[in-house]
XYZ file of C-alpha atoms in Angstrom:
573
model
C 0.000 0.000 0.000
C 2.958 2.333 0.608
C 4.003 1.867 -3.021
C 0.424 2.551 -4.125
C 0.350 5.801 -2.155
C 3.725 6.848 -3.558
C 2.496 6.281 -7.113
C -0.726 8.115 -6.346
C 1.097 11.187 -5.065
C 3.215 11.199 -8.218
C 0.152 11.044 -10.527
C -2.372 13.217 -8.685
C -2.761 16.573 -10.532
C -4.583 18.233 -7.616
C -2.443 19.882 -4.900
C -5.382 19.835 -2.468
C -5.829 16.045 -2.550
C -2.040 15.486 -2.594
C -1.814 17.509 0.610
C -4.794 15.669 2.098
C -3.136 12.300 1.439
C 0.243 13.444 2.724
C -1.350 14.592 5.989
C -2.956 11.164 6.446
C 0.404 9.499 5.818
C 2.221 11.836 8.226
C -0.428 11.227 10.891
C -0.109 7.477 10.456
C -3.876 7.150 10.006
C -3.765 3.509 8.913
C -7.514 2.963 9.088
C -8.372 5.883 6.809
C -5.550 5.062 4.394
C -6.746 1.466 4.166
C -10.281 2.648 3.399
C -9.005 4.795 0.547
C -6.525 2.325 -0.937
C -8.093 -1.078 -0.222
C -9.843 -0.961 -3.603
C -10.981 1.253 -6.427
C -14.291 3.101 -6.643
C -16.368 0.621 -8.620
C -17.635 1.665 -12.039
C -21.129 0.275 -12.638
C -24.309 0.941 -14.567
C -24.708 4.314 -12.845
C -21.058 5.155 -13.548
C -19.171 6.315 -10.456
C -20.480 7.788 -7.241
C -18.629 8.304 -3.980
C -17.228 10.651 -1.346
C -14.811 13.313 -2.620
C -11.245 12.901 -1.325
C -7.777 11.550 -2.064
C -7.172 7.959 -3.147
C -8.516 5.466 -5.695
C -11.589 4.667 -3.552
C -12.731 8.310 -3.576
C -13.926 10.856 -6.127
C -11.096 13.184 -7.196
C -9.426 14.637 -10.289
C -7.101 11.674 -10.837
C -9.957 9.148 -10.622
C -11.930 11.306 -13.081
C -9.025 11.511 -15.505
C -8.442 7.753 -15.371
C -12.170 7.077 -15.754
C -12.478 9.427 -18.746
C -9.395 7.806 -20.323
C -10.903 4.334 -19.937
C -14.240 5.514 -21.328
C -12.516 7.161 -24.295
C -10.513 4.036 -25.175
C -13.602 1.836 -24.853
C -15.665 4.171 -27.048
C -13.067 4.204 -29.815
C -12.743 0.417 -29.683
C -16.525 -0.115 -29.702
C -17.898 2.718 -31.877
C -16.011 3.280 -35.122
C -17.195 6.895 -35.467
C -16.872 7.816 -31.774
C -14.145 10.433 -32.330
C -16.231 12.355 -34.889
C -19.568 11.900 -33.104
C -18.106 13.085 -29.837
C -19.207 13.109 -26.204
C -21.569 15.559 -24.477
C -20.419 16.666 -20.999
C -22.386 18.586 -18.386
C -22.128 19.104 -14.640
C -24.088 20.111 -11.542
C -23.425 22.766 -8.893
C -21.260 20.789 -6.470
C -17.872 22.320 -5.585
C -15.709 19.989 -7.723
C -18.117 19.302 -10.571
C -16.859 21.933 -13.012
C -13.216 20.885 -12.531
C -14.131 17.218 -12.959
C -16.084 17.976 -16.153
C -13.235 20.044 -17.583
C -10.749 17.270 -16.747
C -12.923 14.745 -18.574
C -13.030 17.074 -21.594
C -9.242 17.548 -21.501
C -8.715 13.767 -21.483
C -11.172 12.931 -24.265
C -9.959 15.695 -26.600
C -6.363 14.511 -26.008
C -7.507 11.156 -27.396
C -8.872 12.939 -30.473
C -12.527 12.657 -29.415
C -14.738 15.670 -30.033
C -16.358 17.070 -26.880
C -19.503 19.155 -26.451
C -19.090 20.854 -23.060
C -21.815 22.897 -21.367
C -20.667 26.447 -20.656
C -22.325 26.378 -17.211
C -24.135 24.001 -14.866
C -26.772 21.851 -16.547
C -29.676 19.655 -15.422
C -28.968 15.966 -15.977
C -31.899 15.503 -18.424
C -30.447 18.280 -20.599
C -27.276 16.228 -21.122
C -29.281 13.070 -21.859
C -31.235 15.127 -24.405
C -28.008 16.468 -25.888
C -26.639 12.996 -26.635
C -29.397 12.234 -29.148
C -29.935 15.839 -30.297
C -26.246 16.126 -31.246
C -25.918 12.482 -32.378
C -23.049 11.984 -29.930
C -21.442 8.627 -29.156
C -21.883 9.083 -25.400
C -22.653 11.558 -22.642
C -21.192 12.339 -19.221
C -22.819 14.183 -16.332
C -20.710 15.052 -13.320
C -23.310 14.863 -10.557
C -24.117 13.120 -7.307
C -27.799 13.898 -7.795
C -29.539 13.934 -4.385
C -26.643 12.472 -2.352
C -25.204 14.395 0.641
C -22.724 17.270 0.071
C -19.607 15.108 0.535
C -20.399 13.099 -2.624
C -19.885 13.509 -6.324
C -20.441 11.252 -9.320
C -19.683 10.511 -12.972
C -22.758 9.306 -14.875
C -22.435 7.855 -18.381
C -24.943 7.701 -21.241
C -24.554 5.584 -24.346
C -25.187 6.952 -27.847
C -28.895 6.048 -27.668
C -29.298 8.657 -24.914
C -30.003 6.101 -22.155
C -27.847 5.152 -19.190
C -25.354 2.401 -19.933
C -26.278 -1.232 -19.311
C -24.249 -4.459 -19.648
C -21.969 -5.213 -21.364
C -20.813 -1.590 -21.678
C -20.429 -1.059 -17.922
C -18.032 -4.022 -17.588
C -16.181 -3.023 -20.742
C -15.635 0.532 -19.531
C -14.613 -0.691 -16.050
C -11.926 -2.945 -17.567
C -10.617 -0.064 -19.695
C -10.463 2.173 -16.592
C -8.341 -0.422 -14.790
C -5.881 -0.327 -17.695
C -5.847 3.487 -17.753
C -5.046 3.563 -14.024
C -1.573 2.075 -14.612
C -0.659 4.050 -17.734
C 0.491 7.646 -18.329
C -2.418 10.048 -18.817
C -2.722 12.585 -21.644
C -4.617 15.851 -21.340
C -5.192 18.653 -23.818
C -5.697 22.226 -22.614
C -9.260 23.284 -23.389
C -8.141 26.405 -25.305
C -5.956 24.246 -27.528
C -8.728 21.678 -27.934
C -11.066 24.452 -29.079
C -8.493 25.755 -31.575
C -8.157 22.234 -33.004
C -11.914 21.963 -33.421
C -12.135 19.215 -30.793
C -14.052 21.256 -28.200
C -17.451 22.830 -28.813
C -18.886 24.951 -26.032
C -22.610 24.397 -25.542
C -23.740 27.948 -24.884
C -27.168 29.338 -24.038
C -28.528 28.339 -27.448
C -28.258 24.660 -26.424
C -30.391 25.274 -23.333
C -32.861 27.155 -25.531
C -32.961 24.214 -27.942
C -34.166 21.954 -25.117
C -36.722 24.619 -24.190
C -38.040 24.807 -27.761
C -38.333 21.012 -27.958
C -40.401 21.038 -24.761
C -42.623 23.785 -26.215
C -43.124 21.703 -29.378
C -43.806 18.388 -27.606
C -47.215 17.029 -28.592
C -47.638 15.605 -25.082
C -47.087 18.976 -23.396
C -49.590 21.050 -25.376
C -52.454 20.938 -22.858
C -52.752 24.660 -22.117
C -56.116 24.465 -20.309
C -56.342 27.589 -18.125
C -52.765 27.317 -16.778
C -52.941 30.809 -15.290
C -55.605 29.626 -12.840
C -53.229 27.194 -11.114
C -50.596 28.400 -8.653
C -47.545 26.448 -7.554
C -44.520 26.858 -5.333
C -41.238 25.423 -6.619
C -37.814 24.575 -5.251
C -34.657 23.558 -7.056
C -33.288 22.329 -3.704
C -29.985 24.215 -4.178
C -29.620 22.464 -7.527
C -29.514 23.393 -11.188
C -33.176 23.129 -12.218
C -34.645 26.554 -11.417
C -33.945 28.501 -14.610
C -35.311 25.855 -16.978
C -38.160 24.823 -14.666
C -39.403 28.397 -14.393
C -38.932 28.913 -18.135
C -40.889 25.853 -19.328
C -43.714 26.673 -16.900
C -43.855 30.274 -18.122
C -43.791 29.123 -21.748
C -46.847 26.961 -21.014
C -48.765 29.877 -19.500
C -48.254 29.272 -15.768
C -48.034 32.778 -14.340
C -48.400 31.950 -10.632
C -45.056 30.258 -9.926
C -43.280 31.044 -6.656
C -39.679 29.855 -6.322
C -38.102 29.338 -2.921
C -35.441 32.056 -3.040
C -33.232 30.458 -0.367
C -32.924 27.274 -2.448
C -33.024 28.654 -5.986
C -29.326 29.034 -6.809
C -26.884 26.109 -7.145
C -25.036 25.479 -3.880
C -23.333 22.135 -3.395
C -23.149 22.595 0.375
C -26.982 22.430 0.572
C -27.187 24.811 3.550
C -30.948 24.578 4.200
C -31.480 20.789 3.955
C -29.855 17.943 5.839
C -30.212 15.632 2.853
C -31.098 17.118 -0.586
C -33.533 14.352 -1.488
C -37.249 15.293 -1.750
C -38.152 11.907 -0.229
C -36.300 12.674 3.013
C -38.189 14.128 6.017
C -37.874 17.907 6.140
C -36.506 18.338 2.616
C -39.802 19.817 1.345
C -40.394 22.085 4.349
C -39.414 25.365 2.683
C -41.381 24.784 -0.512
C -44.465 23.787 1.474
C -44.079 26.968 3.561
C -43.843 28.958 0.309
C -46.971 27.231 -0.993
C -48.868 28.046 2.212
C -47.847 31.689 1.941
C -49.514 31.929 -1.481
C -52.204 29.274 -0.873
C -50.798 27.532 -3.937
C -52.345 24.368 -5.350
C -49.027 22.504 -5.583
C -45.670 22.488 -3.780
C -43.189 21.099 -6.331
C -39.527 20.116 -6.155
C -36.767 18.893 -8.373
C -33.794 17.163 -6.811
C -30.423 18.951 -7.226
C -29.716 17.649 -10.754
C -33.398 18.012 -11.781
C -33.941 14.467 -12.986
C -36.467 13.680 -10.217
C -39.773 15.373 -9.424
C -41.717 15.491 -6.160
C -45.000 17.184 -5.283
C -47.185 17.929 -2.275
C -50.808 18.809 -3.072
C -53.070 21.156 -1.109
C -55.923 19.410 0.683
C -59.424 20.706 1.407
C -58.203 21.667 4.884
C -55.482 23.897 3.402
C -52.619 21.596 4.398
C -50.155 19.958 2.007
C -49.761 16.235 1.590
C -46.957 14.536 -0.325
C -47.877 12.193 -3.125
C -45.843 9.013 -3.310
C -43.759 8.321 -6.383
C -46.264 5.652 -7.373
C -49.206 8.045 -7.044
C -47.497 10.647 -9.249
C -46.584 7.930 -11.761
C -50.127 6.569 -11.907
C -51.663 10.049 -12.246
C -49.243 11.027 -15.030
C -49.623 7.709 -16.843
C -53.425 7.857 -16.659
C -53.425 11.489 -17.824
C -51.052 10.943 -20.750
C -53.079 7.953 -21.940
C -56.036 10.343 -22.285
C -53.895 12.721 -24.374
C -53.110 10.159 -27.073
C -54.441 6.983 -28.650
C -53.894 4.278 -25.996
C -53.921 1.494 -28.609
C -50.806 3.050 -30.143
C -49.036 3.699 -26.822
C -46.386 1.939 -24.770
C -45.984 2.554 -21.009
C -43.818 0.880 -18.393
C -42.690 0.618 -14.784
C -40.200 -1.437 -12.762
C -40.816 -4.637 -10.812
C -40.934 -2.761 -7.484
C -43.282 0.007 -8.637
C -47.067 -0.176 -8.251
C -48.844 -2.527 -10.647
C -51.745 -0.059 -10.933
C -50.356 1.464 -14.142
C -50.479 -1.989 -15.728
C -54.154 -2.274 -14.713
C -54.930 1.137 -16.235
C -52.996 0.402 -19.438
C -54.763 -2.929 -19.899
C -58.170 -1.314 -19.367
C -57.639 1.199 -22.185
C -55.783 -1.132 -24.569
C -52.275 0.285 -24.211
C -49.193 -1.936 -24.233
C -47.420 -2.272 -20.891
C -43.902 -3.465 -20.073
C -42.027 -4.120 -16.844
C -38.284 -4.056 -16.166
C -35.728 -4.567 -13.435
C -35.230 -1.733 -10.947
C -33.502 1.319 -12.417
C -34.249 3.835 -15.131
C -31.484 2.439 -17.319
C -33.686 -0.603 -17.866
C -36.919 1.335 -18.392
C -35.601 3.394 -21.289
C -33.377 0.783 -22.939
C -36.247 -1.722 -22.920
C -38.696 0.933 -24.135
C -36.491 1.559 -27.166
C -36.456 -2.156 -27.960
C -40.212 -2.569 -27.549
C -41.536 0.504 -29.319
C -42.548 0.246 -32.978
C -44.297 2.289 -35.638
C -47.624 1.044 -34.289
C -46.697 1.308 -30.575
C -44.900 4.521 -29.680
C -43.308 4.944 -26.275
C -45.430 7.292 -24.152
C -44.375 7.192 -20.504
C -42.390 5.287 -17.887
C -41.744 5.775 -14.196
C -40.103 4.254 -11.138
C -41.363 4.700 -7.603
C -38.220 6.619 -6.558
C -39.613 9.854 -8.125
C -38.328 9.204 -11.653
C -40.538 9.905 -14.703
C -40.062 10.388 -18.428
C -42.713 11.828 -20.729
C -42.360 10.813 -24.378
C -39.094 10.087 -26.180
C -37.419 13.492 -26.082
C -35.198 12.401 -23.171
C -34.333 8.722 -22.691
C -33.848 9.090 -18.947
C -35.876 10.443 -16.077
C -36.622 14.136 -16.568
C -37.904 16.127 -13.602
C -38.518 19.226 -15.731
C -41.005 17.760 -18.206
C -42.581 15.732 -15.377
C -43.130 18.999 -13.481
C -44.741 20.611 -16.529
C -46.951 17.612 -17.326
C -48.154 17.430 -13.725
C -48.938 21.159 -13.693
C -50.910 20.751 -16.930
C -52.780 17.763 -15.510
C -53.675 19.833 -12.427
C -54.840 22.783 -14.566
C -57.062 20.563 -16.713
C -58.688 19.081 -13.607
C -59.186 22.553 -12.112
C -60.933 23.722 -15.284
C -63.561 21.040 -14.558
C -63.808 21.966 -10.880
C -61.820 18.906 -9.812
C -58.625 18.409 -7.805
C -55.718 15.975 -7.952
C -57.300 14.227 -4.950
C -60.579 13.857 -6.858
C -58.734 12.276 -9.762
C -56.805 9.881 -7.542
C -60.046 8.815 -5.872
C -61.708 8.222 -9.268
C -58.808 5.988 -10.311
C -58.972 4.065 -7.029
C -62.737 3.611 -7.328
C -62.367 2.221 -10.834
C -59.370 -0.052 -10.271
C -58.970 -0.445 -6.512
C -56.706 1.173 -3.911
C -53.125 0.084 -4.579
C -51.028 0.603 -1.461
C -47.248 0.146 -1.638
C -44.568 0.073 1.051
C -40.875 -0.720 1.368
C -39.009 -2.133 4.373
C -35.249 -2.628 4.524
C -33.801 -5.206 6.917
C -30.203 -5.135 8.105
C -28.538 -8.483 7.517
C -25.931 -10.255 9.573
C -22.663 -9.831 7.629
C -21.998 -13.565 7.959
C -25.452 -14.787 6.982
C -25.753 -16.846 3.796
C -27.576 -15.233 0.851
C -31.244 -15.053 1.828
C -32.428 -15.547 -1.729
C -30.732 -18.951 -1.853
C -32.292 -19.954 1.480
C -35.742 -18.960 0.220
C -35.204 -20.904 -3.002
C -34.233 -24.074 -1.111
C -37.371 -23.920 1.041
C -39.919 -21.878 -0.925
C -42.833 -20.697 1.239
C -46.353 -21.766 0.307
C -48.039 -18.827 2.029
C -47.241 -15.374 3.414
C -49.308 -13.840 6.241
C -51.910 -16.585 5.857
C -52.356 -15.825 2.140
C -51.566 -18.623 -0.299
C -48.838 -17.977 -2.870
C -50.203 -18.532 -6.367
C -47.050 -17.607 -8.279
C -43.349 -17.040 -7.651
C -41.183 -15.147 -10.154
C -37.521 -16.052 -9.638
C -35.481 -13.571 -11.633
C -32.205 -15.291 -10.778
C -33.272 -18.342 -12.783
C -35.634 -16.341 -15.047
C -38.392 -18.816 -14.180
C -42.033 -18.289 -13.190
C -43.400 -20.992 -10.868
C -47.182 -21.479 -10.537
C -48.865 -23.161 -7.565
C -50.088 -26.005 -9.815
C -46.473 -26.957 -10.540
C -46.223 -25.480 -14.028
C -43.448 -23.078 -15.019
C -42.648 -20.594 -17.749
C -39.669 -18.464 -18.750
C -39.380 -14.772 -17.751
C -38.033 -12.305 -20.300
C -35.910 -10.210 -17.933
C -32.132 -10.116 -17.300
C -30.985 -12.303 -14.415
C -31.146 -10.654 -10.994
C -31.293 -11.921 -7.404
C -34.975 -11.070 -6.956
C -37.960 -13.129 -5.814
C -41.515 -11.903 -6.396
C -44.409 -13.593 -4.574
C -47.958 -13.140 -5.894
C -50.627 -13.941 -3.299
C -54.193 -15.200 -3.718
C -55.719 -11.840 -2.747
C -53.582 -10.074 -5.431
C -51.118 -8.794 -2.828
C -47.467 -8.937 -3.818
C -44.134 -9.231 -1.996
C -40.796 -8.502 -3.709
C -37.575 -9.542 -1.970
C -34.141 -8.469 -3.172
C -30.772 -7.868 -1.514
C -29.284 -4.382 -1.677
C -26.458 -4.096 -4.172
C -24.426 -1.741 -1.989
C -24.819 -2.787 1.665
C -25.800 -5.794 3.818
C -29.540 -5.197 3.603
C -32.581 -7.043 2.352
C -35.136 -4.839 0.617
C -38.761 -5.945 0.775
C -41.451 -4.258 -1.319
C -45.113 -4.828 -0.493
C -48.313 -4.160 -2.398
C -51.905 -4.680 -1.270
C -55.071 -3.985 -3.254
C -58.360 -2.980 -1.638
C -61.512 -2.800 -3.733
C -63.986 -0.034 -2.836
C -67.527 0.379 -4.121
C -69.470 3.574 -4.719
C -71.097 3.634 -1.263
C -67.781 3.029 0.497
C -65.741 6.028 1.628
C -62.180 6.395 0.438
C -61.025 6.828 4.034
C -62.507 3.467 5.051
C -60.958 1.833 2.016
C -57.546 3.197 2.957
C -57.996 2.046 6.562
C -58.673 -1.497 5.381
C -55.753 -1.363 2.946
C -53.417 -0.076 5.668
C -54.526 -2.791 8.124
C -53.933 -5.411 5.452
C -50.514 -3.904 4.680
C -49.502 -3.744 8.368
C -50.378 -7.403 8.865
C -48.604 -8.467 5.675
C -45.416 -6.638 6.641
C -45.450 -7.828 10.265
C -46.024 -11.488 9.472
C -43.617 -11.543 6.523
C -40.877 -9.847 8.543
C -41.409 -12.349 11.348
C -41.034 -15.210 8.861
C -37.573 -13.887 7.971
C -36.410 -13.903 11.613
C -33.189 -15.835 11.930
C -31.958 -14.729 8.534
C -31.437 -11.142 9.670
C -29.259 -9.426 12.212
C -30.553 -8.800 15.739
């Protein structure tokens, strides 16, 4: 490890991280040094993400330069026209993001690859858009999205505009490992520009995205937008300018931004955790909404690829919608804006199955993928055809994409579509809550929950234990079907089986006789088991929604309690 640290100090271009490492060495901090040099920050389907600091197991300029070198070599080996097509690069408002993005550009242009570099911070969906709009071979966004301030990341898109999936992730990772032991080449950005290898994406690029949003057939519902008011927060991220612009373009005149959170600030001074799902993160935007008695309190996460909303109730309070509720409302709405028989919609295996029910009822095609937006959009591209155009997809973790303008989650167009949905309802004297109730009355209340269980570090893989002794019932409800994604096999209670058309993954899905569902999968990053639950409660016209929800919640509580108890012994104390 001493030799590793010596080599690192010799290669590191950043005096700040060189000094940081030298101080750790001088202090003899063996534990911290081991944490930083025991391995390399793993490159996966989301690219890189980790704490900023010195060493190969942290995010820093040297890791970025090695990663960009590996990506560049892999691109040129895999895509014959990669150098001419180029790579789009953008970055968020975190302290190191601009330097990391410029380093990536310096590396790629040194390899002879053209680079399109945003002149300022950019929302993640803008970069995903740029990959296809500019016909680039790949895209890079330097962002840690909604992670805490100490983090940064390096997200990679393939030439189709979607996040990378296998085998590209493994191929890039192998090329990075080679780059880490070879001399690195960089080209000064001024020189790269003179050679025609660097194109600055100036304000006209941002305006191009804006014009495409204005022209989108799915975002043309301008039904009395001025009558709806909404509060908005960018959560110290990069979404405010474009969010406010696309809303104004669509006629929304009552938009109130949270001033304290409007400008990019990677230290996130007003939130403990800049994730709209976290308790307290929406406090300021809800306060802003109350001040103006706004209909909606809306948020993008710091890189503006996620969207969250709290909706005003009859009592004047604000209640958060879950990611599934937003997804179902948007999916239902968009299916009314187009011909369902010619539409394709999708969700992931852990999202609510209500969208499937709605799609089936109106004759739209539905697809389901593994967890992660990379799967939703890559599969959508494969499945769409001239007769079935991709319309909408979502995942329960606040990710939505409307149409095929951006092949990744886009919190900006999701915000606009939801505002337009709300305005259309208001023009008929109805609220978002009225619409949600109408959907529940037609299809049933779909209630979803997630519970994570800490595992004993030494426990054998739970999935294997469950496969060896498959349960026949959960919480007193018979299992009628088990989907085992590790073996890509569907097992029915009568003993028959069929193949599942999904990539292999250590996931078990149990379908119960009352249409409840339990999904069990280990976390990919820590010793945890993630359990996703769904219960369905039918309500009739004389039943109140409140009573229906009470029954659904009681059913959910019992399902979770009894299922968790059945896993006792497999988990840590």
